[in-house]
PDB file of C-alpha atoms in Angstrom:
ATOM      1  CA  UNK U1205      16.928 -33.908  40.300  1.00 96.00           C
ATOM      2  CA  UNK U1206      16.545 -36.989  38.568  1.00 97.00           C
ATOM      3  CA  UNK U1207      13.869 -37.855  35.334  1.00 98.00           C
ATOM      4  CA  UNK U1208      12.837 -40.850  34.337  1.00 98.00           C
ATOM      5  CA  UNK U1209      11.252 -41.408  31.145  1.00 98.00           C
ATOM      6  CA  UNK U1210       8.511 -44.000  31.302  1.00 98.00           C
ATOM      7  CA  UNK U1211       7.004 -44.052  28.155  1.00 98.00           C
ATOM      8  CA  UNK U1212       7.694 -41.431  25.483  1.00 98.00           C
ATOM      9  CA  UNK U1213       5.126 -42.754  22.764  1.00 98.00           C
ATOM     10  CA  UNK U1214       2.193 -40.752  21.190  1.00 98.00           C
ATOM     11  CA  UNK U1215      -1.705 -42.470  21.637  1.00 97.00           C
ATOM     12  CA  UNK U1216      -0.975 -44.990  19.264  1.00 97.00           C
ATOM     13  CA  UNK U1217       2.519 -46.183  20.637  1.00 98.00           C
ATOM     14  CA  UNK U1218       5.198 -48.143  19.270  1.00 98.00           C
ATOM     15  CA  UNK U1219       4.469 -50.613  17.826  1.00 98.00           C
ATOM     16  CA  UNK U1220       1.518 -49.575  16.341  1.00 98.00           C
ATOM     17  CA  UNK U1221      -1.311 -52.528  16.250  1.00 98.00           C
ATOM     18  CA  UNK U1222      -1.653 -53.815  12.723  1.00 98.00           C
ATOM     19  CA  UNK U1223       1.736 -51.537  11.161  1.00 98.00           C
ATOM     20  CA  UNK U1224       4.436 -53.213   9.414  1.00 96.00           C
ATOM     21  CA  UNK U1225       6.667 -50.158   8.802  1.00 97.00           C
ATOM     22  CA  UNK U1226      10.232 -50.484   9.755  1.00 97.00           C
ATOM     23  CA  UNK U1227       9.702 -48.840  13.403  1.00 98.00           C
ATOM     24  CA  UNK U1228       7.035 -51.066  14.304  1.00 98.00           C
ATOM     25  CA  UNK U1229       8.714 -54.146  12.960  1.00 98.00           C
ATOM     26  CA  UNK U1230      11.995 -53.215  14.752  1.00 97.00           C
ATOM     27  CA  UNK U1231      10.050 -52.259  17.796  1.00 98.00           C
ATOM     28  CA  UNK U1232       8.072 -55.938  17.955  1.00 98.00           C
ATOM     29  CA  UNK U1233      11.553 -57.777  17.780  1.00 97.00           C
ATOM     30  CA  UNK U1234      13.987 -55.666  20.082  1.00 97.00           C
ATOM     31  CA  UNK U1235      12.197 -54.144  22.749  1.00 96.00           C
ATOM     32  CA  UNK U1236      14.393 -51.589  23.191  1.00 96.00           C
ATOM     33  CA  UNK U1237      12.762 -49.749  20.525  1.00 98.00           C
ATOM     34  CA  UNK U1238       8.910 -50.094  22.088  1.00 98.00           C
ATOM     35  CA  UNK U1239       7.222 -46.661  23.189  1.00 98.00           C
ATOM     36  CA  UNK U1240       4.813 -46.413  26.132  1.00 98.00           C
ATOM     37  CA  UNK U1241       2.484 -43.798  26.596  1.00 98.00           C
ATOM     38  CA  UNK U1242       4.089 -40.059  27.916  1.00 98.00           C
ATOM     39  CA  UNK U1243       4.903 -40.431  31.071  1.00 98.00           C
ATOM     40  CA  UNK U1244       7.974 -38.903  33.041  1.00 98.00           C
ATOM     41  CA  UNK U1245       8.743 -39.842  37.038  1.00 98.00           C
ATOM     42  CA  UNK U1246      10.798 -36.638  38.481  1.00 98.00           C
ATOM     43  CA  UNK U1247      12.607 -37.285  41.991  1.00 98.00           C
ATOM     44  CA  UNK U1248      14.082 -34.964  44.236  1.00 97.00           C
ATOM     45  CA  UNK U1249      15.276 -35.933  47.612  1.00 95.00           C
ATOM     46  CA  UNK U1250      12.045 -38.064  48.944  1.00 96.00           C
ATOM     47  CA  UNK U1251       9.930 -36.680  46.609  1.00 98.00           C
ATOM     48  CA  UNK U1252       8.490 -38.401  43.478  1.00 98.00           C
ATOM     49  CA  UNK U1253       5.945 -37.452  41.146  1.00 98.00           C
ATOM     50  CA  UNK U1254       4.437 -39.097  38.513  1.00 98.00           C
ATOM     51  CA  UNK U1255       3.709 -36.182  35.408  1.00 98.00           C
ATOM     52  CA  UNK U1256       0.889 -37.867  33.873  1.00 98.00           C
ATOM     53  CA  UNK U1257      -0.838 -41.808  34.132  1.00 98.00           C
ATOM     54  CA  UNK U1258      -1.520 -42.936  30.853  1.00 98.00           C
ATOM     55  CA  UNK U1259       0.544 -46.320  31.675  1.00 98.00           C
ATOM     56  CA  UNK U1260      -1.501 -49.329  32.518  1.00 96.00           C
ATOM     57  CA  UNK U1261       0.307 -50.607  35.395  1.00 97.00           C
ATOM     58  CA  UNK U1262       0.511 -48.021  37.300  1.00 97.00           C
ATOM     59  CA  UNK U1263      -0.549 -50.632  40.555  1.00 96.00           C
ATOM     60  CA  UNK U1264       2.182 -52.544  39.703  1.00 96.00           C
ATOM     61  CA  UNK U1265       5.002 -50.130  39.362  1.00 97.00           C
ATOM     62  CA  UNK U1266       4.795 -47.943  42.346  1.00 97.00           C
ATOM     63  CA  UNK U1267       3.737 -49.788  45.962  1.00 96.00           C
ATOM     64  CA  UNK U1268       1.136 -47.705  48.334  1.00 96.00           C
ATOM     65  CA  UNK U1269       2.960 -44.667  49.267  1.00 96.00           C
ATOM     66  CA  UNK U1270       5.891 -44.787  47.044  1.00 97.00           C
ATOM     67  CA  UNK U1271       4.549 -41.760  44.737  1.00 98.00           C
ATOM     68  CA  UNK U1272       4.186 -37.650  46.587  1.00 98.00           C
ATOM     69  CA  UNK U1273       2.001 -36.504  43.852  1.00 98.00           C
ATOM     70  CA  UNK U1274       0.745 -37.399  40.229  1.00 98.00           C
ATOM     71  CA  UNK U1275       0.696 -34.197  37.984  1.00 99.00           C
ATOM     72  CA  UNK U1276      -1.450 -34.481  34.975  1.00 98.00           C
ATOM     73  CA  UNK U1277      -1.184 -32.335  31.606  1.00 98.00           C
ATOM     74  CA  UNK U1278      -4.613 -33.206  30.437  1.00 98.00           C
ATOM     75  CA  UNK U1279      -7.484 -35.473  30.213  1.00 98.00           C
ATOM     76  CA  UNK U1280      -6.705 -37.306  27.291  1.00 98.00           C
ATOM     77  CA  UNK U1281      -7.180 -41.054  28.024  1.00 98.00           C
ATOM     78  CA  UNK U1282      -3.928 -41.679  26.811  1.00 98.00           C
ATOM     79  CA  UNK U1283      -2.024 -39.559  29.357  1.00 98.00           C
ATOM     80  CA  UNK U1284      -4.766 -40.960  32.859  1.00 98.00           C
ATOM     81  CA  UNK U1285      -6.112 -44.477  31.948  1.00 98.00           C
ATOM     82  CA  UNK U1286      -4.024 -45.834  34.481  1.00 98.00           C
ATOM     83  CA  UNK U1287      -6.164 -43.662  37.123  1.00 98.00           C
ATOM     84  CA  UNK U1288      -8.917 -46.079  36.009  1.00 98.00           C
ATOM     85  CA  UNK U1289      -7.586 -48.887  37.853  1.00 97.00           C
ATOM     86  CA  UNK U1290      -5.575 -47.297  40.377  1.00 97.00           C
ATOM     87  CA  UNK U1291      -8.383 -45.232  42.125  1.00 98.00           C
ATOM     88  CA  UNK U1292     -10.059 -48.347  43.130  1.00 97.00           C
ATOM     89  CA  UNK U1293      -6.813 -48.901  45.470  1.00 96.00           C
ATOM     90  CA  UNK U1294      -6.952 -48.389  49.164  1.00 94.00           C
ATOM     91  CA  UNK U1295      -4.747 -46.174  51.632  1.00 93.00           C
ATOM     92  CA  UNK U1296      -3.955 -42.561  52.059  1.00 96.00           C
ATOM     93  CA  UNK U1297      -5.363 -40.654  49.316  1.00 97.00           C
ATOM     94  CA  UNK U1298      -3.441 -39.754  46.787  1.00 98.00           C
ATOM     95  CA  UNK U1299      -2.951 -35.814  45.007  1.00 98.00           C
ATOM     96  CA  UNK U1300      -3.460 -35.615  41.621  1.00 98.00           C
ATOM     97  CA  UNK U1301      -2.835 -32.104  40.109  1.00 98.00           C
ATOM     98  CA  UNK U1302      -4.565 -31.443  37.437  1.00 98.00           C
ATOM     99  CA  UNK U1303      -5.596 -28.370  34.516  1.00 98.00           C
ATOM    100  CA  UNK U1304      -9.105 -26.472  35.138  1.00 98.00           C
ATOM    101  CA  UNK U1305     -10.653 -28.947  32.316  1.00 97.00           C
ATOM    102  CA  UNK U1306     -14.686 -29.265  33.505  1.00 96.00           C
ATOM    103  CA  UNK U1307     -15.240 -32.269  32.111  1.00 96.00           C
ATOM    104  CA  UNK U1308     -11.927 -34.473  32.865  1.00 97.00           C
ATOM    105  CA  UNK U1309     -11.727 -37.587  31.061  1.00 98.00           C
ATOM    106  CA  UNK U1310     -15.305 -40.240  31.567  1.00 97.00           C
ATOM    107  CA  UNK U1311     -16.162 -40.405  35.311  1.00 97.00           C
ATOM    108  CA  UNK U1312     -13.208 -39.916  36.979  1.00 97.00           C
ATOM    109  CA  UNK U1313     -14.078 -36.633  38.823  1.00 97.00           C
ATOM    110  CA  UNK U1314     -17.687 -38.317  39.988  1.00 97.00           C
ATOM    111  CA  UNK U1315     -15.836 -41.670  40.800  1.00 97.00           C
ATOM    112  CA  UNK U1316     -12.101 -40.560  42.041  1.00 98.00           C
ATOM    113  CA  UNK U1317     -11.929 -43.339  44.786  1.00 98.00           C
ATOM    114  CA  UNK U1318      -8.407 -42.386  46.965  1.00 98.00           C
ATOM    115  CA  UNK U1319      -7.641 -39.742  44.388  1.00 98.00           C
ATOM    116  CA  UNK U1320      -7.519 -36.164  45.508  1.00 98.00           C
ATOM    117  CA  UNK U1321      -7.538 -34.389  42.543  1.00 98.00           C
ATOM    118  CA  UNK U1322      -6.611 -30.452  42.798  1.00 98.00           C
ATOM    119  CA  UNK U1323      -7.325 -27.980  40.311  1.00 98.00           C
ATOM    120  CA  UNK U1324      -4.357 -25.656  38.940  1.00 98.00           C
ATOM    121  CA  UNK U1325      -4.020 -22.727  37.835  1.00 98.00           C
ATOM    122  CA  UNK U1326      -1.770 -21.132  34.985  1.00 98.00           C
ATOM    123  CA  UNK U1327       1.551 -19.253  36.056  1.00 98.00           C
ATOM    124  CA  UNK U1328       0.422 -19.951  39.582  1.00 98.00           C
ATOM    125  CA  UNK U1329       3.182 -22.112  41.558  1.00 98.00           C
ATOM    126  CA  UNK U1330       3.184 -25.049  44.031  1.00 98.00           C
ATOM    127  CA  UNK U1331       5.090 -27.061  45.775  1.00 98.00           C
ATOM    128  CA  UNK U1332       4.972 -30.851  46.337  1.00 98.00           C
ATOM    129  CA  UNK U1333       7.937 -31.854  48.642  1.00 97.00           C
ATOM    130  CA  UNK U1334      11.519 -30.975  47.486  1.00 95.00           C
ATOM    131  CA  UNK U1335       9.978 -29.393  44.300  1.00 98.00           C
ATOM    132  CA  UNK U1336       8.249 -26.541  42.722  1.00 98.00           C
ATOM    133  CA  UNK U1337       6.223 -27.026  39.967  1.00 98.00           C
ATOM    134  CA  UNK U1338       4.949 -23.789  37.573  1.00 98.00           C
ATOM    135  CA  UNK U1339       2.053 -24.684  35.049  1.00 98.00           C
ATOM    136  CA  UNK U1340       2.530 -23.327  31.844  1.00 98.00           C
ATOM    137  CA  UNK U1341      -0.235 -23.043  28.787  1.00 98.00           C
ATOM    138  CA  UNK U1342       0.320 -25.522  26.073  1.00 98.00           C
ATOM    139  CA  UNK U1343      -1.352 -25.381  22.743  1.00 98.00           C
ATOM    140  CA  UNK U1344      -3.355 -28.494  22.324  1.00 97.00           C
ATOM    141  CA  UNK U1345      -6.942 -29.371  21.771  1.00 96.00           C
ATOM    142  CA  UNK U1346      -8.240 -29.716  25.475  1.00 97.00           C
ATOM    143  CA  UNK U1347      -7.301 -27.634  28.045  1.00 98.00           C
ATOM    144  CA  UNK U1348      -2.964 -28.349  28.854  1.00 98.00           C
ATOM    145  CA  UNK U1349      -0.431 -27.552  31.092  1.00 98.00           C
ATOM    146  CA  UNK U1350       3.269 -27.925  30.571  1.00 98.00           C
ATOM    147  CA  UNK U1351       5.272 -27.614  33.884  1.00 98.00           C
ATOM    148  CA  UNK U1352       8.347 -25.700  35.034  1.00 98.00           C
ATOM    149  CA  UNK U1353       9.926 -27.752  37.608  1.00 98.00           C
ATOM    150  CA  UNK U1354      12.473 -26.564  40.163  1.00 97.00           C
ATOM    151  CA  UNK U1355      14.307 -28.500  43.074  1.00 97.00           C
ATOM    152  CA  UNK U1356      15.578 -27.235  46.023  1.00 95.00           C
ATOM    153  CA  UNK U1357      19.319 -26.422  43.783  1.00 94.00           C
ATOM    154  CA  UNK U1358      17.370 -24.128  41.745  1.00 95.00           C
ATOM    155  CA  UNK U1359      18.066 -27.492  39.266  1.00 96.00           C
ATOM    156  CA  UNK U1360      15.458 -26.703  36.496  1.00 96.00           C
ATOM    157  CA  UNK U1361      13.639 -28.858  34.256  1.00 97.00           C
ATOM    158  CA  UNK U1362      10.448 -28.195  31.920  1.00 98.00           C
ATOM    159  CA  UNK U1363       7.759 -30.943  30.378  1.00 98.00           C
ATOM    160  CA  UNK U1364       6.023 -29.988  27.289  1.00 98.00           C
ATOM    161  CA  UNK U1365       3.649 -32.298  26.277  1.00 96.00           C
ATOM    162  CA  UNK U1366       1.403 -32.098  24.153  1.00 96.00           C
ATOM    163  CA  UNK U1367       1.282 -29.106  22.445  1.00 98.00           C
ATOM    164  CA  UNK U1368       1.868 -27.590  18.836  1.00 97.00           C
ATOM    165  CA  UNK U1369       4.541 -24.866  19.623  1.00 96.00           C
ATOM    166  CA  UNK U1370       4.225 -22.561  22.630  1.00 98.00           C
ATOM    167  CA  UNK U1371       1.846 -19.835  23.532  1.00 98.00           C
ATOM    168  CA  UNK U1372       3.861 -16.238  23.332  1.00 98.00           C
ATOM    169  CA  UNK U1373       3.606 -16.229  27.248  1.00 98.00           C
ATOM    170  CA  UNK U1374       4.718 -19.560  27.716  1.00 98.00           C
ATOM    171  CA  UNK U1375       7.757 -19.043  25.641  1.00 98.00           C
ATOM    172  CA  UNK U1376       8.668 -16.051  27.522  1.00 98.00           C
ATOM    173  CA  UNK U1377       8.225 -17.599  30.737  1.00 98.00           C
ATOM    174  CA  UNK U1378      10.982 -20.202  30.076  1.00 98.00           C
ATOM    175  CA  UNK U1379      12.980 -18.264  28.119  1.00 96.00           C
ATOM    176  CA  UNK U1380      13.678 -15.983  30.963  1.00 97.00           C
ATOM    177  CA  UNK U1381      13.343 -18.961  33.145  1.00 97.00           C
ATOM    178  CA  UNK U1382      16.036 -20.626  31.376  1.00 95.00           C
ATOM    179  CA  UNK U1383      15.488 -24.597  32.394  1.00 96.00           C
ATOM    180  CA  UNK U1384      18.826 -26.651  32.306  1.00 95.00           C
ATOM    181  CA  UNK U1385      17.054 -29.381  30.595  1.00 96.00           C
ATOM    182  CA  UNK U1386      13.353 -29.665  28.414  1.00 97.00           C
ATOM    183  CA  UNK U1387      10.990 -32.731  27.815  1.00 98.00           C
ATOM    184  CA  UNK U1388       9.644 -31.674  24.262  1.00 98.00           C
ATOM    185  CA  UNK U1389       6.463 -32.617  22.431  1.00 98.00           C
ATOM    186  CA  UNK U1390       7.664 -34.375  19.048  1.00 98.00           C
ATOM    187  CA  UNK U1391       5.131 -36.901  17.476  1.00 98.00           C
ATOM    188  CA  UNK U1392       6.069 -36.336  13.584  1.00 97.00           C
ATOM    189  CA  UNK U1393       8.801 -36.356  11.221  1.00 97.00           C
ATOM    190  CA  UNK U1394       8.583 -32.728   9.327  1.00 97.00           C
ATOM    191  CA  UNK U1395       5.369 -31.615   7.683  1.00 95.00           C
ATOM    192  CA  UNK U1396       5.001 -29.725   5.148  1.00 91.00           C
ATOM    193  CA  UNK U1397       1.287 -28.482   6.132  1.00 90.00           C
ATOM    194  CA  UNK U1398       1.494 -26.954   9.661  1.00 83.00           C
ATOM    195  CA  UNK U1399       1.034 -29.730  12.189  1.00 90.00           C
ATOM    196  CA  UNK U1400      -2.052 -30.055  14.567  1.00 89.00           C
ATOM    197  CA  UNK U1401      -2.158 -31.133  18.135  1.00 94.00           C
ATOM    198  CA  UNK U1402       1.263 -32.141  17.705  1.00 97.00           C
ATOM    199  CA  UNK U1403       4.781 -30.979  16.296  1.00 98.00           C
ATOM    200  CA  UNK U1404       6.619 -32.108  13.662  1.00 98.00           C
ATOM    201  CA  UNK U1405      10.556 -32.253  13.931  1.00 97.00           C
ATOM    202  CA  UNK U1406      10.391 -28.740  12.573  1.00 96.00           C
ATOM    203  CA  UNK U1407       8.183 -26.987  15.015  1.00 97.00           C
ATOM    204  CA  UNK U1408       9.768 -28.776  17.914  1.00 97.00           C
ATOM    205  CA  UNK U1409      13.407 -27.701  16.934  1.00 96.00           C
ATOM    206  CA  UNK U1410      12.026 -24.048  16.236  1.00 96.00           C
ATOM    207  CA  UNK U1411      10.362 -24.080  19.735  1.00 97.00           C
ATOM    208  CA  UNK U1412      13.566 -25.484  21.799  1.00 97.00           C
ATOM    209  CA  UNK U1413      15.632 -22.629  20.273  1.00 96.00           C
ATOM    210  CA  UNK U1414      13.216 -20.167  21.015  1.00 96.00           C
ATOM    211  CA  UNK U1415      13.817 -21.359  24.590  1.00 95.00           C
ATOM    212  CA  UNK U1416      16.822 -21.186  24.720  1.00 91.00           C
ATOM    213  CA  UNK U1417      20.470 -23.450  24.804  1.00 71.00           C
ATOM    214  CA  UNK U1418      19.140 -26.342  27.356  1.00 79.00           C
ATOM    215  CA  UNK U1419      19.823 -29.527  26.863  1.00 94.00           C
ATOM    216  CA  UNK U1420      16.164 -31.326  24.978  1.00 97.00           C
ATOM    217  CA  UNK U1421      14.845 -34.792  25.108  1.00 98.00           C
ATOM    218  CA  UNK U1422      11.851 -34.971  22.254  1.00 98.00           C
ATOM    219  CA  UNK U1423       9.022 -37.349  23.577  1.00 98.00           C
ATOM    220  CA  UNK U1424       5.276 -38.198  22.361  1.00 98.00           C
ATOM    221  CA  UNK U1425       6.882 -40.049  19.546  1.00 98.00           C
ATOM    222  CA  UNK U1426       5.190 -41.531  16.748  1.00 98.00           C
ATOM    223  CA  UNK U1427       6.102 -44.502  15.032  1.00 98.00           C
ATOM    224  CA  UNK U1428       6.394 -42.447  11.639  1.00 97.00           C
ATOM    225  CA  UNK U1429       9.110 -40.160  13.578  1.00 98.00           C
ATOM    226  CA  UNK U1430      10.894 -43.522  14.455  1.00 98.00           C
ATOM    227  CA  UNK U1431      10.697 -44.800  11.087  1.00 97.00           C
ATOM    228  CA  UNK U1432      11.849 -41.188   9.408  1.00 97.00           C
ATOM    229  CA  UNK U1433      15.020 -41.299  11.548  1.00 97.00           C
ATOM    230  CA  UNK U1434      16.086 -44.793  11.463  1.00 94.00           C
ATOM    231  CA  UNK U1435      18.410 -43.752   8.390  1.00 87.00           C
ATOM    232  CA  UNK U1436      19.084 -39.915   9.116  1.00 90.00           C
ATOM    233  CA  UNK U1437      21.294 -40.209  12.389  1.00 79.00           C
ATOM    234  CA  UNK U1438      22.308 -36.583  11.608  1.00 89.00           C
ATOM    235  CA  UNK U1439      18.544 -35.203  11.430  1.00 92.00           C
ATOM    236  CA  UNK U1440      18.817 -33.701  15.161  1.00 95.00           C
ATOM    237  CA  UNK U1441      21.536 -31.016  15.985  1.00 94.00           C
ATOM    238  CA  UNK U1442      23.457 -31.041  19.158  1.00 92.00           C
ATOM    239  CA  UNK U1443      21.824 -30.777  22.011  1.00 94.00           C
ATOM    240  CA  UNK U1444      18.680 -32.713  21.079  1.00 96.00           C
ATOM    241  CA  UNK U1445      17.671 -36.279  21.985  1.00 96.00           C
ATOM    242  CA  UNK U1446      15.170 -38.607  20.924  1.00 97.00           C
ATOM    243  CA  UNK U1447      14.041 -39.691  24.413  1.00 97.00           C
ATOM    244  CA  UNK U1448      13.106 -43.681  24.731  1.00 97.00           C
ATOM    245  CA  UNK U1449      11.332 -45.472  27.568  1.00 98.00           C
ATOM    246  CA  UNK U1450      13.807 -45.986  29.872  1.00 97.00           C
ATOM    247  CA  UNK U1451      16.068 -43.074  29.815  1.00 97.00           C
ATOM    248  CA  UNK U1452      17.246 -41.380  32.759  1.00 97.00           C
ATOM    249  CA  UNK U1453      18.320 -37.293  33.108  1.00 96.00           C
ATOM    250  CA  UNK U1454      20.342 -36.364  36.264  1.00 95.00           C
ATOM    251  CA  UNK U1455      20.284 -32.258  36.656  1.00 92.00           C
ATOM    252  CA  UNK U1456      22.564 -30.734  36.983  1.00 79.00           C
ATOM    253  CA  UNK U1457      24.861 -32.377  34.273  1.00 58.00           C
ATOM    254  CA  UNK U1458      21.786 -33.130  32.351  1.00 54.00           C
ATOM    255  CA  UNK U1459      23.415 -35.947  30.671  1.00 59.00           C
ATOM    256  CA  UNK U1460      21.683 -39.291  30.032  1.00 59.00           C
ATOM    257  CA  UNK U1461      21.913 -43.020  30.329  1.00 53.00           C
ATOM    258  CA  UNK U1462      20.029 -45.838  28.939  1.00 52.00           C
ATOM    259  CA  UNK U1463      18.358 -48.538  30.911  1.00 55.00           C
ATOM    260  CA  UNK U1464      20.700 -51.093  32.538  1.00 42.00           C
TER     261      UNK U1464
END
């Protein structure tokens, strides 16, 4: 199984319009350092799928049939604007899995165009191609699914995003489940009110031990996270990444590699 991370900013991304903090400044000179919105491309033999579509260019980056499936975590705009554009498309349809949220995001249920979009339900597996995908509860502030994703190796690989912590049953789930590698909501340095929405550093590293030893990429970064680490290289403990756009994962090793 192979991840790509897309984009790995929060709604705002990096950098932020009008911010002159050391992230965004950094960010607007080496591009390197630029977030896109979440947005992770998981392949497994011929199967690709797109876990969320809040990038832009969506027509641009994948040709007519290149993508199985696009998996959605919710109906924020900044995780499916790029449906906007890309339902106007021709060809075969295209599946888009999606949470049990009734109202979706603007007109995109009344006006879906060659998507196919297919309601899921929690805990209740499916399979698109080469992979199995589990959706998992997430505690956020419209209806959100994180996603348990198995190959045909048993190679295991969870995306949580967004969400503040997990729900008791979701924690359980992958605890037992015990992925080889995690995609973690992380949008803010540590708090020291409980976070909303979102976690801070602390609730993220408090959730990923609660699931267990696997290997954790932190994504849905803010530039305020960026700008709290630039000087505190020590600030994450083995085993945890701050995931840019760009990065690869290959399971099994779950090691990493920046973009060429």
């Amino acid at each position: 199984m192979r991840i790509t991370f897309l984009g790995t900013g929060d709604a705002g991304g990096v950098p932020r319009y009008g911010c002159d903090c050391p992230a965004c400044a950094r960010a607007r000179t080496v591009p390197g350092f630029r977030r896109r919105p979440s947005t992770a491309l998981v392949e497994a033999g011929d199967t690709r799928i797109l876990l969320d579509a809040g990038l832009t260019d969506l027509t641009e980056r994948f040709p007519p049939g290149s993508l199985s499936a696009i998996v959605l975590t919710h109906f924020h705009p900044d995780h499916v604007q790029g449906l906007f554009h890309l339902r106007w498309g021709s060809g075969a349809a295209i599946p888009v899995y999606a949470p049990p949220d009734s109202e979706g995001c603007a007109d995109l249920y009344k006006n879906h165009g060659m998507l196919d979009f297919r309601r899921l339900a929690k805990f209740r597996p499916f399979a698109v191609g080469d992979l199995s995908l589990t959706p998992l509860p997430l505690i956020h502030s419209k209806v959100t699914f994180g996603y348990a994703i198995a190959d045909a190796k048993d190679r295991r690989f969870a995306y949580l995003t967004d969400t503040v912590g997990l729900p008791p049953r979701t924690e359980s789930f992958l605890a037992n489940w015990r992925p080889d590698a995690i995609a973690l909501d992380c949008s803010h340095p540590p708090q020291a009110e409980p976070p909303r929405n979102h976690n801070d550093l602390t609730r993220a590293l408090a959730t990923a031990k609660a699931i267990g030893h696997a290997n954790t990429w932190l994504t849905h970064a803010s530039h305020h996270l960026d700008a709290w680490l630039q000087d505190k290289s020590d600030a994450l403990p083995a085993g945890v990444h701050l995931a840019r756009d760009g990065h690869v994962v290959n399971l099994p090793d779950a090691g990493f590699r920046s973009p060429a």
